[in-house]
PDB file of C-alpha atoms in Angstrom:
ATOM      1  CA  UNK H   1      41.383  65.731  98.957  1.00  0.00           C
ATOM      2  CA  UNK H   2      41.718  68.233 101.798  1.00  0.00           C
ATOM      3  CA  UNK H   3      44.743  69.534 103.652  1.00  0.00           C
ATOM      4  CA  UNK H   4      44.547  70.970 107.085  1.00  0.00           C
ATOM      5  CA  UNK H   5      47.530  73.139 107.971  1.00  0.00           C
ATOM      6  CA  UNK H   6      47.764  75.049 111.183  1.00  0.00           C
ATOM      7  CA  UNK H   7      48.579  78.728 111.135  1.00  0.00           C
ATOM      8  CA  UNK H   8      51.859  78.128 112.991  1.00  0.00           C
ATOM      9  CA  UNK H   9      53.091  75.646 110.364  1.00  0.00           C
ATOM     10  CA  UNK H  10      52.158  78.048 107.571  1.00  0.00           C
ATOM     11  CA  UNK H  11      54.066  80.903 109.229  1.00  0.00           C
ATOM     12  CA  UNK H  12      57.140  78.703 109.674  1.00  0.00           C
ATOM     13  CA  UNK H  13      56.958  77.631 106.018  1.00  0.00           C
ATOM     14  CA  UNK H  14      56.688  81.253 104.821  1.00  0.00           C
ATOM     15  CA  UNK H  15      59.556  82.281 107.083  1.00  0.00           C
ATOM     16  CA  UNK H  16      61.801  79.531 105.706  1.00  0.00           C
ATOM     17  CA  UNK H  17      60.925  80.550 102.118  1.00  0.00           C
ATOM     18  CA  UNK H  18      61.713  84.211 102.906  1.00  0.00           C
ATOM     19  CA  UNK H  19      65.027  83.269 104.512  1.00  0.00           C
ATOM     20  CA  UNK H  20      65.913  81.119 101.504  1.00  0.00           C
ATOM     21  CA  UNK H  21      65.140  83.992  99.134  1.00  0.00           C
ATOM     22  CA  UNK H  22      67.128  86.368 101.330  1.00  0.00           C
ATOM     23  CA  UNK H  23      70.059  83.953 101.278  1.00  0.00           C
ATOM     24  CA  UNK H  24      69.916  83.771  97.471  1.00  0.00           C
ATOM     25  CA  UNK H  25      69.821  87.579  97.262  1.00  0.00           C
ATOM     26  CA  UNK H  26      72.817  87.922  99.608  1.00  0.00           C
ATOM     27  CA  UNK H  27      74.695  85.248  97.650  1.00  0.00           C
ATOM     28  CA  UNK H  28      74.020  87.090  94.378  1.00  0.00           C
ATOM     29  CA  UNK H  29      75.199  90.378  95.891  1.00  0.00           C
ATOM     30  CA  UNK H  30      78.417  88.714  97.021  1.00  0.00           C
ATOM     31  CA  UNK H  31      79.033  87.392  93.509  1.00  0.00           C
ATOM     32  CA  UNK H  32      78.461  90.784  91.888  1.00  0.00           C
ATOM     33  CA  UNK H  33      81.726  92.573  91.117  1.00  0.00           C
ATOM     34  CA  UNK H  34      82.411  95.429  93.487  1.00  0.00           C
ATOM     35  CA  UNK H  35      83.226  98.646  91.723  1.00  0.00           C
ATOM     36  CA  UNK H  36      85.255 100.883  93.952  1.00  0.00           C
ATOM     37  CA  UNK H  37      87.672 103.763  93.633  1.00  0.00           C
ATOM     38  CA  UNK H  38      90.103 104.009  96.533  1.00  0.00           C
ATOM     39  CA  UNK H  39      91.749 107.416  96.946  1.00  0.00           C
ATOM     40  CA  UNK H  40      94.657 107.821  99.344  1.00  0.00           C
ATOM     41  CA  UNK H  41      95.746 111.365 100.195  1.00  0.00           C
ATOM     42  CA  UNK H  42      99.043 112.354 101.823  1.00  0.00           C
ATOM     43  CA  UNK H  43     100.159 115.763 103.015  1.00  0.00           C
ATOM     44  CA  UNK H  44     102.472 117.420 105.513  1.00  0.00           C
ATOM     45  CA  UNK H  45      99.800 119.947 106.468  1.00  0.00           C
ATOM     46  CA  UNK H  46      96.429 118.914 107.958  1.00  0.00           C
ATOM     47  CA  UNK H  47      94.230 121.800 106.640  1.00  0.00           C
ATOM     48  CA  UNK H  48      95.335 121.046 103.072  1.00  0.00           C
ATOM     49  CA  UNK H  49      94.396 117.387 103.311  1.00  0.00           C
ATOM     50  CA  UNK H  50      91.048 118.126 104.997  1.00  0.00           C
ATOM     51  CA  UNK H  51      90.130 120.650 102.291  1.00  0.00           C
ATOM     52  CA  UNK H  52      91.047 118.134  99.586  1.00  0.00           C
ATOM     53  CA  UNK H  53      88.883 115.469 101.253  1.00  0.00           C
ATOM     54  CA  UNK H  54      85.905 117.833 101.289  1.00  0.00           C
ATOM     55  CA  UNK H  55      86.358 118.628  97.582  1.00  0.00           C
ATOM     56  CA  UNK H  56      86.530 114.935  96.625  1.00  0.00           C
ATOM     57  CA  UNK H  57      83.469 113.995  98.696  1.00  0.00           C
ATOM     58  CA  UNK H  58      81.429 116.907  97.297  1.00  0.00           C
ATOM     59  CA  UNK H  59      82.365 115.928  93.731  1.00  0.00           C
ATOM     60  CA  UNK H  60      81.323 112.322  94.371  1.00  0.00           C
ATOM     61  CA  UNK H  61      78.043 113.249  96.087  1.00  0.00           C
ATOM     62  CA  UNK H  62      76.956 115.518  93.209  1.00  0.00           C
ATOM     63  CA  UNK H  63      76.952 112.405  90.989  1.00  0.00           C
ATOM     64  CA  UNK H  64      75.081 110.298  93.597  1.00  0.00           C
ATOM     65  CA  UNK H  65      78.022 107.993  94.296  1.00  0.00           C
ATOM     66  CA  UNK H  66      78.273 106.470  97.757  1.00  0.00           C
ATOM     67  CA  UNK H  67      81.367 107.563  99.664  1.00  0.00           C
ATOM     68  CA  UNK H  68      83.060 106.045 102.675  1.00  0.00           C
ATOM     69  CA  UNK H  69      85.479 108.177 104.608  1.00  0.00           C
ATOM     70  CA  UNK H  70      87.638 110.111 104.960  1.00  0.00           C
ATOM     71  CA  UNK H  71      89.339 107.578 107.186  1.00  0.00           C
ATOM     72  CA  UNK H  72      92.351 109.039 109.022  1.00  0.00           C
ATOM     73  CA  UNK H  73      95.286 106.674 108.678  1.00  0.00           C
ATOM     74  CA  UNK H  74      98.207 106.689 111.124  1.00  0.00           C
ATOM     75  CA  UNK H  75     100.545 109.667 110.838  1.00  0.00           C
ATOM     76  CA  UNK H  76     104.043 108.701 109.771  1.00  0.00           C
ATOM     77  CA  UNK H  77     106.802 110.533 111.598  1.00  0.00           C
ATOM     78  CA  UNK H  78     110.342 110.632 110.168  1.00  0.00           C
ATOM     79  CA  UNK H  79     113.028 111.972 112.519  1.00  0.00           C
ATOM     80  CA  UNK H  80     116.347 113.270 111.178  1.00  0.00           C
ATOM     81  CA  UNK H  81     119.284 113.711 113.534  1.00  0.00           C
ATOM     82  CA  UNK H  82     121.893 116.321 112.504  1.00  0.00           C
ATOM     83  CA  UNK H  83     125.128 117.153 114.291  1.00  0.00           C
ATOM     84  CA  UNK H  84     125.139 120.702 115.630  1.00  0.00           C
ATOM     85  CA  UNK H  85     128.896 121.156 115.542  1.00  0.00           C
ATOM     86  CA  UNK H  86     130.899 120.908 112.302  1.00  0.00           C
ATOM     87  CA  UNK H  87     133.889 119.196 113.926  1.00  0.00           C
ATOM     88  CA  UNK H  88     133.805 117.685 117.424  1.00  0.00           C
ATOM     89  CA  UNK H  89     131.084 117.860 120.116  1.00  0.00           C
ATOM     90  CA  UNK H  90     129.120 114.875 118.935  1.00  0.00           C
ATOM     91  CA  UNK H  91     126.801 115.164 121.937  1.00  0.00           C
ATOM     92  CA  UNK H  92     125.233 118.344 120.561  1.00  0.00           C
ATOM     93  CA  UNK H  93     122.596 117.466 117.953  1.00  0.00           C
ATOM     94  CA  UNK H  94     119.486 118.832 116.295  1.00  0.00           C
ATOM     95  CA  UNK H  95     116.428 116.649 115.753  1.00  0.00           C
ATOM     96  CA  UNK H  96     114.076 117.462 112.892  1.00  0.00           C
ATOM     97  CA  UNK H  97     110.885 115.599 112.111  1.00  0.00           C
ATOM     98  CA  UNK H  98     108.522 115.390 109.175  1.00  0.00           C
ATOM     99  CA  UNK H  99     104.961 114.245 109.845  1.00  0.00           C
ATOM    100  CA  UNK H 100     103.026 112.789 106.924  1.00  0.00           C
ATOM    101  CA  UNK H 101      99.255 112.831 107.443  1.00  0.00           C
ATOM    102  CA  UNK H 102      97.138 110.382 105.446  1.00  0.00           C
ATOM    103  CA  UNK H 103      93.445 110.006 104.613  1.00  0.00           C
ATOM    104  CA  UNK H 104      91.583 107.238 102.787  1.00  0.00           C
ATOM    105  CA  UNK H 105      88.369 107.737 100.793  1.00  0.00           C
ATOM    106  CA  UNK H 106      86.400 104.953  99.081  1.00  0.00           C
ATOM    107  CA  UNK H 107      83.891 105.768  96.351  1.00  0.00           C
ATOM    108  CA  UNK H 108      81.502 102.868  95.821  1.00  0.00           C
ATOM    109  CA  UNK H 109      79.801 102.207  92.469  1.00  0.00           C
ATOM    110  CA  UNK H 110      81.210 105.197  90.555  1.00  0.00           C
ATOM    111  CA  UNK H 111      79.699 106.292  87.253  1.00  0.00           C
ATOM    112  CA  UNK H 112      81.385 107.945  84.285  1.00  0.00           C
ATOM    113  CA  UNK H 113      80.147 111.301  85.590  1.00  0.00           C
ATOM    114  CA  UNK H 114      81.814 110.607  88.938  1.00  0.00           C
ATOM    115  CA  UNK H 115      85.154 109.929  87.275  1.00  0.00           C
ATOM    116  CA  UNK H 116      84.816 113.036  85.097  1.00  0.00           C
ATOM    117  CA  UNK H 117      84.041 115.237  88.103  1.00  0.00           C
ATOM    118  CA  UNK H 118      87.028 113.805  89.993  1.00  0.00           C
ATOM    119  CA  UNK H 119      89.303 114.448  87.017  1.00  0.00           C
ATOM    120  CA  UNK H 120      88.166 118.106  86.903  1.00  0.00           C
ATOM    121  CA  UNK H 121      89.178 118.788  90.520  1.00  0.00           C
ATOM    122  CA  UNK H 122      91.999 121.244  91.167  1.00  0.00           C
ATOM    123  CA  UNK H 123      93.607 119.991  94.379  1.00  0.00           C
ATOM    124  CA  UNK H 124      96.322 121.995  96.190  1.00  0.00           C
ATOM    125  CA  UNK H 125      99.967 121.429  95.316  1.00  0.00           C
ATOM    126  CA  UNK H 126     100.907 120.107  98.762  1.00  0.00           C
ATOM    127  CA  UNK H 127      98.663 117.027  98.520  1.00  0.00           C
ATOM    128  CA  UNK H 128      99.823 113.698  97.086  1.00  0.00           C
ATOM    129  CA  UNK H 129      96.964 111.680  95.559  1.00  0.00           C
ATOM    130  CA  UNK H 130      97.069 107.936  94.895  1.00  0.00           C
ATOM    131  CA  UNK H 131      94.092 106.390  93.075  1.00  0.00           C
ATOM    132  CA  UNK H 132      93.348 102.662  92.824  1.00  0.00           C
ATOM    133  CA  UNK H 133      90.471 101.130  90.888  1.00  0.00           C
TER     134      UNK H 133
END
């Protein structure tokens, strides 16, 4: 019993086997649970939030965790209108605004050491931190 297979057919067969194995690997990766820590930072002052982002990323990189970000989110601007005069003259007003700057950092596949190093961080008082697992 002899089989004669051309080189082109053999290459196509190997390519289809490799693609099938690649598809199985991708399917398995999609089924694996994604472990992710999502950190959202808010602050009224940009240098504070940038410094906090650097501290968080350095703490994550020392434990070999993969980080994504910081992603700058849209700045929220709240405008308050206050009457200038205590009695009449409604046309005279002051406008005050508060800008809230936001950043988003994702830490992929964190370890226990990553969480410990993040818990040890001393972030400035003007930064609001929201953590989701």
